[in-house]
Amino acid sequence: MPKEIDRRFQTAGVILKEWYAQTNKPRFWVFGASIPEPASGSRQPITDRLTVSIIEDAIFRAADKTAEAIEIPTGTPLSSYSEEASVFTLQDHWNSTPWCLPLYQPDIHLPSSFLQPKTLREAWNSDTVRELFVDRGWMTEREASVYLKSCVDTLNERMRLIDVNVMNARIAKWKRHIDISPIPSIIQDATGHAVYCNAAFRKITNLPHDINEVSVLDLFDYPSSSIRMLSWFHFAPASRSVSSSFLRLWSPTSDFKPVQRHGQSYTEGVSWMERDMTPEQFPYCTCTFFMPSPSAVNFTPEQMRDVMDRPTNIRNLTVIAHVDHGKSTLTDSLIAAAGIISADAAGTMRLTDTREDEIERGITIKSTGISLYFDVPQEITIPHDSRGREFVLNLIDSPGHVDFSSEVTAALRVTDGALVVVDMVEGVSVQTETVLRQALSENVVPVVVINKLDRGFLELDKDPEDMYRDFVRVIEDANVIIGTYINDIMGDVTVYAERGTVAFACGLQGWAFTLDTFARMYATRLGKSANKIVDHLWGDHFYDAERKKWTTEPISPEGKTLERGFCKFILHPIREVFRACMSSDRQRLEAILTNTRVHLNEEEKNLEPKKLLRTVMRRWLPADNALLEMSVRHLPSPARAQSYRCSQLYTGPSDDVTAEAIKRCDPNGPLVMYVSKMVPTNDGGRFYAFGRVFSGTVTTGTPVRILDPHHVLGQSRPNIKTVQRVVVAMGRKMEAMATIPCGNTCALLGVDQHIVKTATLTTDDTSHPIATMKFSVSPVVEMAVEPKHPTDLPKLVEGIRRMVSGDSLIQSRVDESGVHIVAGAGELHLEICLKDLVGYMGGADIIVSPPIVTYREGISGTSQLCRTKSTNKHNRFTAVAEPLDPRILKGIEEGGIRLDDPHKLADDFGWSNSEIKRLWTFGPTSAPSCTLSDSTTGAEYLREIKSSVVAGFEEATRHGILCGESVRGAHYRILDVSIHSSSAQRGIGQVLPATRRLFQAAQLSAGPRLVEPMYAVDIICPTSAMGGVYGVLNRRRGKILEEKEREGTPLREIKSYMPVSEGFGFVAELAKATGGKAFPTCIFDHWEMMEEDPTREGEAMDIVKSIRKRKGYKAELPVLADLVDMMRKKYDVDFNSCHCAVVTLSNEHHTHIMSQYKVAASNAESGSMGQKLLARGSTISMRLWVENAHSEHQPQVERDYETVGYVLSGSAELHLGSEVIELRQGDSWVVPRHTKHTYKITSDFKAVEATHPIAEEKGRDAAPQQN
């Protein structure tokens, strides 16, 4: 056979060389259209029998040329057209059937309904076909027979369902390079088949993001980023049963009208079709615009909306897990059950991973919500308060990587239940514990899914008893965490396999079960109650087959080892199925299929072992049934959950109208919707506001009040915007609805301009906002970002705005040098956000600095009394700083202690009402971890300047004195103020700078320290790699906490702490040191104060200097004298024989000291020692008061004080009876008048201040009696 007419059969059809070009004949052949010349009429078209197109491919060689759709009349030689033409529509003169010429592509996978090999055999018997191959002289009959057989074999090999997972991975790779005008609709139907439409393509760039329904561009593995031509066709034979509800047509290029073909609803592209085709022609026509709808689901929006009005039939749940434990694959099973994807695609499609980088990396990055409708099967018991068997599941798939934990928090806030997925081999990992604690802290009820059981059967080949023990360990580890959160609000949420709150699954293969699943199977066969059977399927229940009895002893009376019920009746049958499918033993397989009552056709029985196993297990134990049952029966409905979650979520009074409506989940109450995250749309920087309706009903066109997280009723003015559109995620498509009642999740359009990250939407003027979310991670890693070209600066500013709005955790600021700083949870988090930033900027280039660690500043002790004056010298302030109680600090950071609800301070920390009332604020606003309180007595005009003082406190805590980092863990107390009576002299311009210096001075004199973020590092490795792990941790300042063996594996687990600053490059170094055998997980755990003094030479000072240099500060630290205003009074010092310096203070000065001890005396009466209110040296004073509080001479009023002293500088000793107490600079003391002890002060310092205030007031000698 000549080379120039060599024919190659490909899956798209028989591809012929341009034979007419070789022979110069004025016609060409399209196999499947009309073959004869117009004049002959001697042969009939064979389109009713042959479904293979013979395609000319020589014209498709111009890879980068513009593709056009043109028509070629019959008889026109193709050589008259240039090679730039890539798509042709051929119009046959006899039947007006349009034909598209697909591109030559050897790797297309066609659905089995596309071509049938028998059609080729029938075609071979046609004289027309014989003439084409043999009579024309292209092949001998023998060559043609061999050739046709190879065609049939090729079809048999390639006619399988499309590999949807590969398909989606390829589209992610290519769609950013393609922008098609008009956009082609290339989607997947409900059975998993890919169907295509044809349109005129042009080579542009940047495919629109919402082209998710166009999901099979990647079927063609293009060799370059340019598109030569895309043209495909879809055959829909009448024999193929497809629901008409999803066979709807869409195209942006033509007007359509519906047509009925064989019971299937189609739409006809009138611009291409001049007339209707006959039923005989239709199944084999290449359809330019015939295709299923993107919303290929088993339910309609109307059905879903009907169930949304029944709160008891709604479940809001989040799927949470450690990274790569199988959340998304398991989620696919529920999505497939709703008909959004095919059952074959479940486990591999990962529908909720919609971003390009999610598909490329194989991990979930953003939480994705989807609403599913189910008609629960009759065999599943539903709660008694359910209204019908129809349920709506609002499902959110969340990320598992620690860097994206904020997405988990946002998802949990709007859901009531959590599916906690755990890898059976790896067990409860670090991130599993973190996300489970997040769920419990939000009062979200958990259920556990132990996933990847196939690893136990195939990879590890574990014994059933060993697998059982692995399951018990996972459940126990989860319950240890759950047990720390049990409260009266939620009740006991401990998970138990026998209660149905634990499922066992293999998400990749699409199967799962609970104990109830097998209990029902055996109940049907044995005629017994499923409730009685399930009790024997877990725990120490063993079956004695000889005696046919159950026992709790593992050894029979005859001394035989008995098999546990769970192992014998659940794991053993599953293992037999695995062995039968993987062994290719047909006889064994038939027996297994009979026992499991699974029916397979011959084609399925001949599948390769892994595909056969997947098919059998999915039909025997469908994952959706188990997960649906567990969700419906054991997770709360909104009607129940909101009754106990309201107290934690709603910041207003628990008995106001809004709170009551939330508790009742009242659709007629005032609207309260919490927006937990912003989801980018494809429309010029706009966002969907995604959240949960807690009360009332959100309606399109309704004006809503937008309350930001820091909104205070009566003090803040909310923005009012109109809801333009209400949508619900159904598959990869947003379905618009007019209204959404409370208890459901949804997204809004039109309100995003006034929302940054989160907000509360309401229609009531008296409603308070929903509480702010508390994240388990902090933005501790920063990068400086600037545009490569200065002209792109406006794009950068707008891009950062969009990036910050669209990410729950990311923060940005502009430093003193004008550089934009972006802060995230880790390197991966920042990498993803910066990639989004470039997209928001339209692809503009940016320059990114190396990652920088965020530090905090703290204090190590109590400061001296610090005093500052305003610029006009008319206002004076005195304050101290002291370490904040660690328990109070934790409560503030976790949101347990709030200014608007201070009862926890009284209940848990013993604060008096007066102390609580004097607590002004928490700061800084961005990360509250410091407190400010008023400890003054009788100060005038203080309330008038409170806002200015708070502003100074905010400035001082947001930019610490060391290097401008936020201050953490400091309690500032204002001891005394002197305020000018004229409001003009005490304005914010006078007060704010003075108080800022005041609090900075207090920090500087309290022993400032750097506070660094710490990772909790969990490393799993074999024993042989332990030396390398320890070496790397030691070099990076790691602190080993625990080392233990992982049960059932040859691996060791090492837990440690490591500074975040040491984390850059940690994974790479660890892999190098251990030969890739160690697998680390790093998660932000806590802040830890560095022991080194940053004011002295050392590592801490080096860090401070580097930060100050980066921020453009002076290299030298400020000194205290530059911040405070020193007292100008000269004191007379009189040294006596006891070496005691006695100084009489002015009334103004001793009032500062007396005021604090007056409060201490009041606390002593009530048994409180006033620890929180005493300045430095509180240990001394406390000891005196402790003794005095239990004596008959309790201090009552100020005049009970005998002596008050204050150390200006140096050091001294206070001798109290036989006890000697050291005094240091800044210490003060008080001695009650009726103390039973004598005291003596010795000193070698410059001055000790002491006074006898009562004597001074009466004009007596100020010097106390001394011994």
XYZ file of C-alpha atoms in Angstrom, residues 235-661:
427
model
C -24.150 10.585 19.122
C -27.322 9.985 21.073
C -29.007 6.792 19.905
C -32.601 6.241 20.836
C -31.576 3.165 22.805
C -29.729 5.252 25.318
C -32.034 6.069 28.191
C -31.292 9.478 29.600
C -33.613 11.535 31.740
C -35.036 14.476 29.861
C -34.673 16.674 32.933
C -31.020 17.238 32.257
C -30.844 16.979 28.478
C -31.231 20.694 27.995
C -29.247 22.604 25.494
C -27.074 25.622 25.855
C -24.976 27.667 23.485
C -23.925 31.309 23.473
C -23.967 31.521 19.712
C -27.442 30.669 18.526
C -31.096 31.022 19.291
C -32.698 27.748 20.227
C -36.036 26.116 20.266
C -36.801 22.782 21.928
C -37.378 19.646 19.906
C -38.307 16.162 20.975
C -36.269 13.229 19.731
C -37.121 9.727 20.939
C -38.450 10.928 24.257
C -35.458 13.138 24.930
C -35.705 16.881 25.184
C -33.253 18.685 22.954
C -32.798 22.121 21.558
C -32.044 22.745 17.969
C -29.565 25.307 16.772
C -31.651 27.008 14.154
C -28.652 28.803 12.738
C -27.221 25.436 11.744
C -30.332 23.373 11.186
C -32.570 24.505 8.340
C -35.128 21.847 9.052
C -35.838 19.055 11.480
C -34.138 15.784 10.874
C -35.964 12.520 10.685
C -35.689 10.033 13.560
C -33.679 7.727 11.335
C -31.099 10.375 10.672
C -30.939 11.807 14.157
C -29.010 9.162 16.109
C -26.078 9.330 13.732
C -25.948 13.014 13.018
C -22.983 15.015 14.227
C -24.714 17.473 16.485
C -23.241 20.885 16.599
C -25.276 22.066 19.588
C -26.907 18.990 21.077
C -25.706 18.426 24.638
C -26.879 17.857 28.239
C -27.340 20.737 30.649
C -24.682 21.552 33.259
C -27.289 20.949 35.956
C -27.449 17.237 35.315
C -28.994 16.326 38.660
C -31.688 14.057 40.016
C -33.675 16.911 41.482
C -35.024 20.283 40.534
C -34.570 23.649 42.276
C -38.271 23.579 43.083
C -37.907 20.278 44.953
C -34.992 21.612 46.963
C -36.740 24.877 47.749
C -39.744 22.973 49.064
C -37.601 21.080 51.608
C -35.835 24.286 52.664
C -39.064 25.339 54.378
C -38.759 22.329 56.719
C -35.900 23.034 59.159
C -36.139 19.539 60.664
C -35.278 18.081 57.236
C -32.114 20.140 56.731
C -28.594 19.132 57.655
C -25.665 21.547 57.482
C -22.361 19.700 57.676
C -18.667 20.218 57.020
C -16.240 17.489 56.012
C -13.019 17.959 57.999
C -9.793 15.968 58.184
C -6.028 15.990 58.053
C -4.574 16.636 54.634
C -4.816 13.682 52.236
C -7.091 11.621 54.462
C -9.725 11.495 51.699
C -12.307 14.217 52.355
C -12.963 15.217 48.751
C -13.109 11.682 47.382
C -15.591 10.727 50.092
C -17.646 13.836 49.386
C -17.962 12.719 45.768
C -20.078 9.769 46.911
C -22.768 12.016 48.345
C -22.624 14.271 45.307
C -23.001 11.265 43.009
C -26.023 10.067 44.960
C -27.660 13.415 44.204
C -27.040 12.826 40.506
C -24.632 15.680 39.994
C -21.837 13.351 38.911
C -21.908 9.739 37.828
C -21.313 6.901 40.237
C -18.333 5.881 38.133
C -16.792 9.314 38.586
C -17.285 9.353 42.374
C -13.993 9.169 44.228
C -11.919 10.381 41.317
C -13.643 13.507 40.076
C -13.324 15.579 43.302
C -16.091 17.910 42.198
C -15.590 20.276 45.116
C -11.993 20.952 44.058
C -12.883 23.652 41.557
C -9.700 25.692 41.444
C -6.961 24.993 38.956
C -4.283 24.794 41.653
C -6.429 22.392 43.696
C -6.526 19.965 40.783
C -2.822 20.369 40.046
C -1.732 19.871 43.668
C -4.339 17.273 44.559
C -5.356 19.095 47.747
C -8.308 21.235 48.760
C -7.411 24.897 49.190
C -10.744 26.687 49.547
C -13.831 25.366 51.314
C -16.563 24.725 48.773
C -20.260 24.486 49.531
C -22.867 22.500 47.634
C -26.543 21.863 48.365
C -27.847 18.341 47.793
C -31.349 16.906 47.735
C -32.062 13.346 48.840
C -35.081 11.134 49.086
C -33.961 8.908 51.949
C -34.477 5.170 51.260
C -37.154 3.381 53.265
C -34.701 1.057 55.018
C -33.032 4.020 56.747
C -34.669 5.138 59.976
C -35.180 8.904 60.104
C -35.702 11.116 63.194
C -39.251 11.213 64.494
C -39.562 14.990 64.044
C -38.805 14.810 60.307
C -41.497 16.014 57.921
C -41.255 13.500 55.109
C -38.305 11.544 53.760
C -36.946 14.350 51.580
C -33.819 15.990 53.009
C -31.487 18.791 51.982
C -27.809 18.461 52.853
C -25.852 21.693 52.720
C -22.397 20.189 52.446
C -19.062 22.007 52.697
C -15.799 20.329 51.747
C -12.984 21.984 53.699
C -9.178 21.960 53.304
C -6.986 19.629 55.317
C -3.696 21.507 55.049
C -2.837 23.476 58.164
C -2.158 26.650 56.191
C -5.828 26.800 55.208
C -7.323 26.173 58.644
C -9.141 29.506 58.473
C -11.268 28.043 55.676
C -12.265 25.255 58.070
C -13.287 27.797 60.700
C -15.406 29.696 58.171
C -17.124 26.458 57.144
C -17.788 25.299 60.701
C -19.353 28.623 61.682
C -22.259 28.065 59.252
C -22.748 24.331 59.837
C -24.066 22.248 62.727
C -22.365 18.910 62.117
C -18.966 17.642 61.047
C -17.880 14.492 59.231
C -14.432 13.864 60.703
C -12.515 11.749 58.185
C -9.546 9.758 59.530
C -7.081 7.607 57.609
C -7.172 4.177 59.278
C -3.397 3.781 58.930
C -2.268 7.265 59.977
C -4.926 7.676 62.644
C -5.839 10.935 64.382
C -3.098 13.272 63.177
C -2.129 16.759 64.266
C -4.472 18.561 61.920
C -7.265 16.107 62.686
C -7.016 17.123 66.319
C -6.907 20.806 65.388
C -9.994 20.788 63.174
C -11.890 18.573 65.613
C -11.179 21.045 68.405
C -12.321 23.852 66.111
C -15.587 22.029 65.502
C -16.204 21.385 69.179
C -15.380 24.974 70.129
C -18.110 26.058 67.685
C -20.571 23.585 69.285
C -20.589 21.548 66.081
C -21.521 17.883 66.578
C -18.965 15.417 65.122
C -19.316 11.975 63.617
C -16.280 9.964 62.528
C -15.564 8.271 59.200
C -12.586 5.899 59.265
C -11.401 6.021 55.665
C -9.022 4.169 53.348
C -9.913 0.672 54.490
C -8.525 -0.578 51.176
C -5.037 0.160 52.542
C -5.600 -2.332 55.317
C -6.802 -5.051 52.938
C -4.450 -4.476 50.006
C -1.422 -2.417 50.988
C -0.801 -3.792 54.484
C -2.769 -7.063 54.230
C -3.751 -6.749 57.873
C -5.433 -9.400 59.936
C -9.081 -8.474 60.768
C -8.322 -8.405 64.494
C -5.447 -5.977 63.926
C -7.704 -3.783 61.825
C -10.307 -3.827 64.589
C -7.723 -2.642 67.088
C -6.690 0.144 64.700
C -10.314 1.244 64.527
C -10.642 1.196 68.316
C -7.492 3.299 68.640
C -8.841 5.891 66.191
C -12.169 6.097 68.021
C -10.494 6.378 71.418
C -8.138 9.100 70.230
C -11.066 11.071 68.843
C -13.066 10.622 72.046
C -10.180 11.859 74.188
C -10.405 15.169 72.341
C -14.206 15.204 72.392
C -14.232 14.474 76.101
C -12.510 17.760 76.906
C -15.402 19.682 75.309
C -18.422 17.855 76.737
C -20.846 20.371 78.185
C -24.474 20.660 79.132
C -25.252 22.618 75.967
C -24.578 19.904 73.396
C -24.730 16.924 75.714
C -22.645 13.825 75.183
C -21.274 13.891 71.626
C -18.828 11.031 72.140
C -18.731 8.779 69.072
C -19.521 5.071 69.279
C -19.457 2.529 66.473
C -22.389 0.621 67.988
C -24.509 3.787 68.050
C -23.937 4.519 64.381
C -21.792 7.617 64.843
C -18.752 5.896 63.315
C -18.619 4.795 59.676
C -15.987 2.772 57.857
C -15.216 3.691 54.259
C -13.046 3.703 51.202
C -13.729 6.992 49.482
C -11.610 6.208 46.443
C -13.634 3.089 45.674
C -16.923 4.660 46.723
C -18.064 2.266 49.451
C -18.806 2.653 53.149
C -20.825 1.090 55.940
C -21.887 1.472 59.535
C -22.695 -1.361 61.906
C -26.367 -0.751 61.121
C -25.658 -1.530 57.455
C -24.587 -5.086 58.228
C -27.120 -5.466 61.026
C -29.916 -4.896 58.526
C -28.365 -7.396 56.084
C -28.205 -10.145 58.692
C -31.591 -9.228 60.116
C -33.170 -9.775 56.707
C -31.498 -13.149 56.269
C -31.951 -14.394 59.825
C -35.320 -12.854 60.532
C -34.097 -11.157 63.691
C -34.137 -7.594 64.963
C -31.366 -5.406 63.607
C -31.093 -3.640 66.979
C -30.229 -6.917 68.699
C -27.717 -7.918 66.043
C -25.841 -4.615 66.092
C -24.962 -5.052 69.770
C -22.877 -8.113 68.894
C -21.010 -6.487 66.026
C -18.701 -4.365 68.186
C -16.695 -4.762 71.318
C -15.875 -7.992 73.149
C -18.534 -10.137 71.556
C -17.262 -13.419 70.135
C -19.193 -16.026 68.203
C -18.799 -19.706 69.014
C -19.722 -21.409 65.745
C -19.741 -24.915 67.231
C -22.139 -24.009 70.011
C -23.852 -21.322 67.895
C -23.758 -18.915 70.769
C -22.370 -15.500 71.553
C -19.917 -15.032 74.385
C -17.823 -12.250 75.832
C -14.825 -14.537 76.247
C -12.306 -14.879 73.399
C -11.632 -18.558 74.273
C -14.281 -21.252 74.007
C -14.759 -23.874 76.752
C -12.916 -26.283 74.475
C -9.937 -23.922 74.396
C -10.431 -22.674 70.840
C -9.794 -19.032 69.925
C -13.049 -17.393 68.911
C -13.391 -14.697 66.329
C -14.761 -11.303 67.283
C -18.211 -10.538 65.870
C -17.012 -7.458 63.977
C -14.184 -9.431 62.398
C -16.191 -12.522 61.550
C -19.354 -10.963 60.207
C -18.035 -7.732 58.700
C -14.309 -7.668 57.980
C -14.046 -11.312 56.922
C -16.740 -11.047 54.188
C -15.177 -7.835 52.896
C -11.755 -9.471 52.763
C -13.238 -12.369 50.788
C -14.633 -9.933 48.226
C -11.227 -8.292 47.924
C -9.480 -11.619 47.386
C -12.026 -12.859 44.861
C -11.830 -9.704 42.758
C -8.059 -9.379 42.867
C -7.397 -13.059 42.117
C -9.421 -13.122 38.851
C -10.913 -16.422 40.004
C -14.176 -16.462 38.058
C -15.765 -19.276 40.054
C -14.912 -17.640 43.344
C -16.199 -14.337 42.035
C -19.552 -15.853 41.053
C -19.950 -17.236 44.557
C -19.141 -13.881 46.085
C -21.607 -12.084 43.817
C -24.304 -14.530 44.821
C -23.642 -14.019 48.531
C -23.507 -10.252 48.279
C -26.472 -10.128 45.875
C -24.519 -7.948 43.473
C -25.415 -8.260 39.788
C -22.802 -7.639 37.089
C -23.055 -7.996 33.345
C -20.461 -9.878 31.361
C -18.528 -6.763 30.432
C -18.226 -5.750 34.085
C -17.131 -9.225 35.121
C -14.240 -8.942 32.679
C -12.956 -5.687 34.104
C -9.412 -5.540 35.387
C -9.136 -6.540 39.081
C -9.058 -3.095 40.687
C -11.940 -1.802 38.572
C -13.867 -4.983 39.242
C -13.278 -4.603 42.987
C -14.433 -0.993 42.873
C -17.586 -1.931 40.972
C -18.526 -4.799 43.287
C -17.878 -2.932 46.542
C -19.664 0.199 45.365
C -22.788 -1.773 44.515
C -22.662 -3.895 47.637
C -21.928 -1.130 50.153
C -22.675 2.222 48.462
C -20.964 4.986 50.409
C -23.782 7.462 49.950
C -26.258 5.308 51.879
C -24.007 5.022 54.926
C -22.994 8.674 54.956
C -26.542 9.857 54.339
C -27.903 7.705 57.142
C -25.264 8.894 59.599
C -25.869 12.532 58.674
C -29.658 12.364 58.882
C -29.866 10.310 62.072
C -26.972 11.618 64.141
C -26.341 15.219 63.118
C -28.651 17.956 64.380
C -31.090 19.905 62.268
C -30.981 23.732 62.359
C -34.167 23.693 64.404
C -32.336 21.808 67.150
C -28.800 23.152 66.786
C -29.648 26.836 66.846
C -31.385 26.460 70.197
C -28.051 25.728 71.895
C -25.649 27.528 69.534
C -27.368 30.895 69.842
C -25.785 31.781 73.190
C -22.309 31.410 71.689
C -23.031 32.963 68.311
C -25.222 35.960 69.078
C -23.529 38.886 70.838
C -26.742 40.583 71.900
C -28.963 39.882 74.918
C -30.125 36.286 75.111
C -33.751 37.322 75.490
C -34.169 39.944 72.770
C -36.344 39.436 69.705
C -33.461 38.439 67.458
C -32.038 35.886 69.892
C -35.420 34.249 70.344
C -35.926 34.056 66.571
